[in-house]
CSV table of C-alpha atoms in Angstrom, one decimal:
chain,number,residue,atom,x,y,z
A,1,GLU,CA,-18.1,10.6,-2.1
A,2,THR,CA,-16.8,7.3,-3.3
A,3,GLY,CA,-13.9,5.1,-2.4
A,4,VAL,CA,-11.6,6.2,0.4
A,5,THR,CA,-11.3,9.8,1.3
A,6,GLN,CA,-8.7,11.6,3.5
A,7,THR,CA,-8.5,15.0,5.1
A,8,PRO,CA,-6.6,17.2,5.1
A,9,ARG,CA,-4.6,16.6,2.0
A,10,HIS,CA,-1.7,18.7,3.2
A,11,LEU,CA,-0.7,19.5,6.7
A,12,VAL,CA,2.2,21.5,8.1
A,13,MET,CA,2.7,21.4,11.9
A,14,GLY,CA,5.2,22.4,14.5
A,15,MET,CA,6.7,19.8,16.9
A,16,THR,CA,4.5,21.0,19.8
A,17,ASN,CA,1.2,21.0,17.8
A,18,LYS,CA,-1.6,18.5,18.1
A,19,LYS,CA,-3.5,17.6,14.9
A,20,SER,CA,-5.6,14.7,13.6
A,21,LEU,CA,-5.8,13.0,10.2
A,22,LYS,CA,-9.2,11.7,9.1
A,23,CYS,CA,-10.1,8.9,6.8
A,24,GLU,CA,-13.5,7.7,5.6
A,25,GLN,CA,-14.3,4.7,3.5
A,26,HIS,CA,-17.5,4.4,1.4
A,27,LEU,CA,-16.9,0.8,0.3
A,28,GLY,CA,-18.7,-1.1,3.0
A,29,HIS,CA,-15.4,-2.6,4.2
A,30,ASN,CA,-14.7,-4.1,7.6
A,31,ALA,CA,-11.0,-3.3,8.0
A,32,MET,CA,-9.0,-0.1,7.8
A,33,TYR,CA,-5.3,0.6,7.9
A,34,TRP,CA,-2.8,3.5,8.4
A,35,TYR,CA,0.4,3.4,6.4
A,36,LYS,CA,3.4,5.7,6.3
A,37,GLN,CA,5.3,6.4,3.1
A,38,SER,CA,8.7,8.1,3.4
A,39,ALA,CA,11.0,8.9,0.5
A,40,LYS,CA,13.1,6.0,-0.7
A,41,LYS,CA,11.5,3.6,1.8
A,42,PRO,CA,8.8,1.0,1.3
A,43,LEU,CA,5.3,1.6,2.5
A,44,GLU,CA,5.2,0.9,6.3
A,45,LEU,CA,2.1,-0.5,7.9
A,46,MET,CA,1.3,1.4,11.1
A,47,PHE,CA,-2.0,0.2,12.4
A,48,VAL,CA,-4.7,-2.2,11.4
A,49,TYR,CA,-8.3,-2.1,12.6
A,50,SER,CA,-10.6,-5.1,11.9
A,51,LEU,CA,-14.3,-4.7,12.9
A,52,GLU,CA,-13.3,-1.6,14.8
A,53,GLU,CA,-10.7,-3.3,17.0
A,54,ARG,CA,-7.1,-2.7,16.7
A,55,VAL,CA,-5.4,-5.9,15.6
A,56,GLU,CA,-2.0,-4.7,14.7
A,57,ASN,CA,0.3,-2.0,16.1
A,58,ASN,CA,3.5,-2.1,14.1
A,59,SER,CA,5.8,-0.7,16.8
A,60,VAL,CA,4.7,2.8,16.2
A,61,PRO,CA,5.8,5.5,18.6
A,62,SER,CA,3.1,6.7,21.1
A,63,ARG,CA,3.1,10.2,19.5
A,64,PHE,CA,0.8,8.5,16.9
A,65,SER,CA,-2.6,7.5,18.3
A,66,PRO,CA,-5.2,5.9,16.1
A,67,GLU,CA,-8.9,5.9,16.7
A,68,CYS,CA,-11.6,3.9,14.9
A,69,PRO,CA,-15.1,4.9,16.1
A,70,ASN,CA,-16.9,2.8,13.5
A,71,SER,CA,-16.2,0.7,10.5
A,72,SER,CA,-16.3,3.7,8.1
A,73,HIS,CA,-14.0,6.2,9.9
A,74,LEU,CA,-10.4,6.1,11.0
A,75,PHE,CA,-8.4,8.9,12.7
A,76,LEU,CA,-4.7,9.3,13.4
A,77,HIS,CA,-4.1,11.7,16.2
A,78,LEU,CA,-0.7,13.4,16.2
A,79,HIS,CA,1.2,15.1,19.0
A,80,THR,CA,4.8,16.2,19.6
A,81,LEU,CA,5.9,14.9,16.3
A,82,GLN,CA,9.5,15.0,15.1
A,83,PRO,CA,10.8,16.3,11.7
A,84,GLU,CA,11.5,12.7,10.7
A,85,ASP,CA,7.8,12.0,10.9
A,86,SER,CA,7.3,14.1,7.7
A,87,ALA,CA,5.9,11.7,5.1
A,88,LEU,CA,2.8,10.8,3.2
A,89,TYR,CA,0.2,9.1,5.4
A,90,LEU,CA,-2.1,6.8,3.6
A,91,CYS,CA,-5.3,5.2,4.8
A,92,ALA,CA,-6.6,2.0,3.2
A,93,SER,CA,-9.6,-0.2,3.6
A,94,SER,CA,-10.5,-3.8,2.7
A,95,GLN,CA,-13.1,-6.4,3.1
A,96,GLU,CA,-11.3,-8.9,5.3
A,97,SER,CA,-11.5,-12.5,4.2
A,98,LEU,CA,-8.6,-15.0,4.0
A,99,PRO,CA,-6.7,-15.4,1.9
A,100,TYR,CA,-7.9,-12.3,0.0
A,101,ASN,CA,-7.2,-8.8,1.2
A,102,GLU,CA,-7.5,-6.3,-1.6
A,103,GLN,CA,-6.7,-3.0,0.0
A,104,PHE,CA,-7.8,0.3,-1.5
A,105,PHE,CA,-6.0,3.5,-0.7
A,106,GLY,CA,-7.1,7.0,-0.1
A,107,PRO,CA,-5.3,9.9,-1.7
A,108,GLY,CA,-3.1,10.5,1.4
A,109,THR,CA,-2.1,13.4,3.7
A,110,ARG,CA,1.2,15.0,3.0
A,111,LEU,CA,2.6,15.9,6.4
A,112,THR,CA,5.4,18.3,7.1
A,113,VAL,CA,6.8,18.7,10.6
A,114,LEU,CA,8.8,21.8,11.2
B,1,GLN,CA,17.1,-10.4,3.7
B,2,LYS,CA,14.2,-8.1,2.8
B,3,GLU,CA,10.8,-9.7,3.0
B,4,VAL,CA,9.7,-8.4,-0.4
B,5,GLU,CA,12.3,-7.4,-2.9
B,6,GLN,CA,12.0,-5.5,-6.1
B,7,ASN,CA,14.6,-4.0,-8.4
B,8,SER,CA,14.2,-0.2,-7.9
B,9,GLY,CA,15.0,0.5,-11.6
B,10,PRO,CA,14.4,2.6,-13.5
B,11,LEU,CA,13.2,0.1,-16.1
B,12,SER,CA,13.1,1.8,-19.4
B,13,VAL,CA,11.1,0.3,-22.3
B,14,PRO,CA,10.0,1.8,-25.7
B,15,GLU,CA,6.4,2.4,-26.3
B,16,GLY,CA,4.6,-0.7,-27.5
B,17,ALA,CA,7.1,-3.1,-25.9
B,18,ILE,CA,6.4,-5.6,-23.1
B,19,ALA,CA,7.5,-4.4,-19.7
B,20,SER,CA,8.4,-7.1,-17.2
B,21,LEU,CA,8.5,-6.3,-13.5
B,22,ASN,CA,9.7,-8.9,-10.9
B,23,CYS,CA,9.3,-9.4,-7.2
B,24,THR,CA,10.6,-12.0,-4.8
B,25,TYR,CA,9.5,-12.7,-1.3
B,26,SER,CA,11.0,-14.6,1.6
B,27,ASP,CA,8.0,-16.0,3.6
B,28,ARG,CA,6.8,-19.3,2.1
B,29,GLY,CA,3.6,-18.9,4.0
B,30,SER,CA,2.6,-16.0,1.9
B,31,GLN,CA,-0.9,-16.3,0.7
B,32,SER,CA,-1.9,-13.4,-1.6
B,33,PHE,CA,0.0,-11.2,-3.9
B,34,PHE,CA,-0.8,-7.8,-5.3
B,35,TRP,CA,0.5,-5.2,-7.8
B,36,TYR,CA,-0.1,-1.5,-7.2
B,37,ARG,CA,0.7,1.3,-9.5
B,38,GLN,CA,1.7,4.6,-8.0
B,39,TYR,CA,2.1,7.8,-10.0
B,40,SER,CA,4.4,10.5,-8.6
B,41,GLY,CA,2.7,12.4,-5.9
B,42,LYS,CA,-0.3,10.1,-5.8
B,43,SER,CA,-1.5,7.1,-3.7
B,44,PRO,CA,-1.1,3.5,-4.8
B,45,GLU,CA,-3.8,2.0,-7.1
B,46,LEU,CA,-4.5,-1.7,-7.1
B,47,ILE,CA,-4.1,-3.1,-10.6
B,48,MET,CA,-3.7,-6.9,-10.1
B,49,SER,CA,-4.2,-9.5,-7.4
B,50,ILE,CA,-3.2,-13.2,-7.7
B,51,TYR,CA,-3.6,-16.1,-5.3
B,52,SER,CA,-2.8,-19.3,-7.2
B,53,ASN,CA,0.2,-20.4,-9.1
B,54,GLY,CA,0.2,-19.6,-12.8
B,55,ASP,CA,-0.9,-16.6,-14.9
B,56,LYS,CA,-3.8,-14.2,-14.4
B,57,GLU,CA,-4.6,-11.8,-17.3
B,58,ASP,CA,-6.5,-8.5,-17.2
B,59,GLY,CA,-6.4,-6.5,-20.3
B,60,ARG,CA,-2.8,-5.5,-21.0
B,61,PHE,CA,-1.6,-6.8,-17.6
B,62,THR,CA,-0.6,-10.3,-16.7
B,63,ALA,CA,0.4,-11.4,-13.3
B,64,GLN,CA,2.5,-14.5,-12.9
B,65,LEU,CA,2.9,-16.4,-9.6
B,66,ASN,CA,5.4,-19.2,-8.8
B,67,LYS,CA,5.2,-20.1,-5.1
B,68,ALA,CA,7.9,-22.8,-5.4
B,69,SER,CA,10.4,-20.2,-6.5
B,70,GLN,CA,8.8,-17.4,-4.4
B,71,TYR,CA,8.4,-14.9,-7.1
B,72,VAL,CA,5.6,-12.9,-8.7
B,73,SER,CA,5.9,-10.9,-11.8
B,74,LEU,CA,3.8,-8.4,-13.7
B,75,LEU,CA,3.9,-8.1,-17.5
B,76,ILE,CA,2.6,-5.0,-19.3
B,77,ARG,CA,1.9,-5.6,-23.0
B,78,ASP,CA,1.9,-2.7,-25.5
B,79,SER,CA,3.4,-0.4,-22.9
B,80,GLN,CA,2.2,3.2,-23.1
B,81,PRO,CA,3.8,6.4,-21.8
B,82,SER,CA,0.8,6.6,-19.4
B,83,ASP,CA,2.1,3.4,-17.8
B,84,SER,CA,5.2,5.3,-16.6
B,85,ALA,CA,4.9,5.0,-12.8
B,86,THR,CA,6.3,3.1,-9.8
B,87,TYR,CA,4.9,-0.4,-9.5
B,88,LEU,CA,4.7,-1.8,-5.9
B,89,CYS,CA,4.6,-5.5,-5.2
B,90,ALA,CA,2.7,-6.4,-2.0
B,91,VAL,CA,2.5,-9.8,-0.2
B,92,ARG,CA,0.0,-10.9,2.4
B,93,LEU,CA,1.5,-13.2,5.0
B,94,TRP,CA,-0.5,-16.0,6.6
B,95,SER,CA,-2.1,-14.0,9.4
B,96,ASN,CA,-5.4,-12.8,10.5
B,97,THR,CA,-4.7,-9.2,10.5
B,98,GLY,CA,-4.6,-8.5,6.8
B,99,LYS,CA,-1.1,-7.3,7.0
B,100,LEU,CA,0.6,-6.5,3.7
B,101,ILE,CA,4.3,-6.3,3.2
B,102,PHE,CA,5.4,-4.0,0.4
B,103,GLY,CA,8.5,-3.9,-1.7
B,104,GLN,CA,10.3,-0.7,-2.4
B,105,GLY,CA,8.8,-0.5,-5.9
B,106,THR,CA,10.1,-0.5,-9.5
B,107,THR,CA,10.1,2.7,-11.5
B,108,LEU,CA,9.0,2.1,-15.1
B,109,GLN,CA,9.6,4.6,-17.8
B,110,VAL,CA,7.9,4.1,-21.2
B,111,LYS,CA,9.5,6.2,-23.9
B,112,PRO,CA,7.5,7.4,-26.9
């Protein structure tokens, strides 16, 4: 595997389900990110992990719960989601160094909440 | 005022022409600027990054940064139909968290 991988690529879930999105980066980076991309809206940053510590939580509802067990893996745990949470969820990684921050994205998980 | 603004387009250019994409940002403390290309149904792909005022060229792509005027642009020379995509401008604020602010994107259509 190379770059940033995400699984699953597609997910359909009911509002009462619990599911998790997985991201893995093979670039040796030290920062990882979750973004949400909804139709007709800019990419929205959700969470930032730097050196496995969460350094940014962009006012995301508690039904989204991130986890970063090590610098290569990032999870997004989902529970009791709403239909408006249907979107493309993107993971990215970067080698953090000011002022540079080239972020590389995974292919995304297309989430549909019924 | 939006933090990063782009004209949503679509911007339509004929094959072989120069496509010019523009982006303005509101925070004067912005440090780094990026252009991503996103094909329909795909994830964003980094194509250019620029940190200093002036021009930066990479193949058919040139990024231009003017911090005094708070704008960054992307020129695509000899546009090809395969360049048809949405181009996202992203700006890094002066922070330690690596946070990028994205514009809404400009859709480019290159017509054969």
